[in-house]
Amino acid sequence: MRSKVTKAIFPVAGLGTRFLPATKSVPKEIMTLVDKPLVQYAIDEARAAGIKEFIFVTSRGKGALEDYFDHAPTLEAELVRKGKTDLLEILKSTDMESGEVAYMRQHKALGLGHAVWCARNLIHDEPFAVMLPDDVIAAEKPCLQQMVEAYEETGGSMVAAMEVPMEKTSSYGILDVEEDMGSRVSVKGMVEKPKVEDAPSNLAVIGRYILSPNVLRNLDDAGTGAGGEIQLTDAIAKEIGEGGDGVYGYRFRGQRFDCGSKAGFLQATVAFGLAREELRDDLESFLKSLDYSRKAAE
Ligand code: UTP
């Protein structure tokens, strides 16, 4: 019987330079899509997948993130006084129970692999999830839940994967596929940010992982990889051929938005806005009006 995946690490210690100057004082993960911060989408997805312990790897200046998950007694009292029960309900969805959430500091931004390694003492000999909140995935069944179900059959380590245009492969971890089984692929190699001409496929890793505890051991003595950073991809790749349950890519069903980039964030804002009934009509007619003005200008 496989151990259940009940812990997730959220590495949020990056500098978020693509969103400067905003990220000078606002953590990227607190930026909002419609009315929820990016991190809330990740937490909701994690809960749906059965995650019970949430481990944040943070850095200086991320205090707003800890406050977000704290109770807000003054605000709550004011809402009670005004009888705003609907808003109180919304607030409740952000509360974390004591002991459910942990914060660990990454003292230097040495890379994603290093950030995950910083949480090593909170993970025992058990599989765990890693979620990057700036990858937001709109899906009927939440992406991590899809992966947990697939993982229960395979074991090993599993990464969320999606096809990207060949010329974009140099921005991702790329899978070298051994066997393609449709939604699942077994992997014989992984390479972080390859040159386009060296990319073994166009199947890219995005920010959802279920990892065997061996990956943490591999990170114990990991050196720097692509971009001079300690890469999670390299530690996962080390698992291949080691006699364990192997490494799998999982083609999830859903649409992924790269909210770590401005274009992706704007696209997600429009898509999530259109998905909200109370906003849809206004937003749609606004978008149409933009189209008319563009055509008129041509
Ligand atoms: P990114 O590559 O998006 O880097 O990290 P970043 O610092 O967040 O953003 P830019 O590129 O400067 O705009 C991917 C994920 O890995 C985490 C980030 O917080 C993000 O969730 N990360 C990255 C760390 O936690 N520590 C690191 O040392 C590097």
Coordinates of N, CA, C and O in Angstrom, one line a residue, residues 141 143 145-151 158-162 175 182-185 187 203-204 206 208 248-253:
K141 N -11.3 19.0 -13.0 CA -10.8 18.3 -11.8 C -9.4 18.9 -11.5 O -8.5 18.9 -12.4
C143 N -5.7 20.0 -11.0 CA -4.5 19.3 -11.6 C -3.9 18.3 -10.5 O -3.6 17.2 -10.9
Q145 N -5.1 16.9 -8.0 CA -5.9 15.7 -7.8 C -5.8 14.7 -8.9 O -5.7 13.5 -8.6
Q146 N -5.7 15.2 -10.1 CA -5.5 14.2 -11.3 C -4.2 13.5 -11.1 O -4.1 12.3 -11.3
M147 N -3.2 14.3 -10.6 CA -1.9 13.6 -10.5 C -1.8 12.6 -9.4 O -1.2 11.6 -9.5
V148 N -2.5 13.0 -8.2 CA -2.5 12.0 -7.1 C -3.1 10.7 -7.5 O -2.6 9.6 -7.2
E149 N -4.2 10.8 -8.3 CA -4.9 9.6 -8.7 C -4.0 8.8 -9.6 O -3.9 7.5 -9.5
A150 N -3.3 9.4 -10.5 CA -2.3 8.7 -11.4 C -1.2 8.1 -10.6 O -0.7 7.0 -10.9
Y151 N -0.7 8.9 -9.7 CA 0.4 8.5 -8.8 C 0.1 7.2 -8.0 O 1.0 6.4 -7.8
M158 N 6.4 12.0 -10.0 CA 5.6 12.4 -11.1 C 5.6 13.9 -11.3 O 5.5 14.7 -10.3
V159 N 5.8 14.4 -12.5 CA 5.8 15.8 -12.8 C 4.7 16.2 -13.7 O 4.3 15.4 -14.6
A160 N 4.0 17.3 -13.6 CA 3.0 17.8 -14.5 C 3.7 18.2 -15.8 O 4.7 18.8 -15.8
A161 N 3.1 17.8 -16.9 CA 3.8 18.1 -18.2 C 2.8 18.6 -19.2 O 1.6 18.3 -19.2
M162 N 3.3 19.4 -20.1 CA 2.5 19.9 -21.2 C 3.4 20.2 -22.4 O 4.6 20.5 -22.3
L175 N 11.3 16.8 -20.8 CA 11.3 15.4 -20.6 C 11.9 14.6 -21.8 O 11.5 15.0 -22.9
G182 N 0.0 8.0 -23.3 CA -1.2 8.9 -23.4 C -1.1 10.0 -22.3 O -0.2 10.8 -22.3
S183 N -2.0 9.9 -21.3 CA -1.9 10.9 -20.2 C -0.6 10.8 -19.4 O 0.0 11.7 -18.9
R184 N -0.1 9.6 -19.4 CA 1.2 9.3 -18.6 C 2.3 9.0 -19.6 O 2.1 8.3 -20.6
V185 N 3.5 9.5 -19.2 CA 4.7 9.0 -20.0 C 5.8 8.6 -19.0 O 5.9 9.2 -17.9
V187 N 9.7 8.3 -18.2 CA 10.8 9.3 -18.5 C 12.2 8.6 -18.4 O 12.4 7.9 -17.4
L203 N 8.0 18.3 -24.5 CA 7.1 18.0 -23.3 C 7.8 18.7 -22.1 O 8.9 18.2 -21.7
A204 N 7.1 19.8 -21.6 CA 7.8 20.6 -20.6 C 7.2 20.3 -19.2 O 6.0 20.0 -19.1
I206 N 5.8 21.6 -15.7 CA 5.3 22.9 -15.1 C 5.1 22.6 -13.6 O 5.4 21.5 -13.1
R208 N 3.8 21.6 -10.9 CA 3.2 20.6 -10.0 C 4.0 19.3 -10.0 O 4.3 18.8 -11.1
Y248 N 7.7 9.8 -13.9 CA 6.7 9.9 -14.9 C 6.3 11.4 -15.2 O 6.4 12.2 -14.3
G249 N 5.9 11.6 -16.4 CA 5.3 12.9 -16.7 C 3.8 12.7 -16.8 O 3.4 11.6 -17.2
Y250 N 3.0 13.6 -16.4 CA 1.6 13.5 -16.5 C 1.0 14.6 -17.2 O 1.1 15.8 -16.9
R251 N 0.4 14.3 -18.4 CA -0.3 15.3 -19.2 C -1.6 15.6 -18.6 O -2.6 14.8 -18.7
F252 N -1.7 16.7 -17.8 CA -2.9 17.0 -17.1 C -4.0 17.6 -18.1 O -3.7 18.1 -19.1
R253 N -5.2 17.5 -17.6 CA -6.3 18.1 -18.4 C -6.6 19.4 -17.8 O -7.0 19.5 -16.6

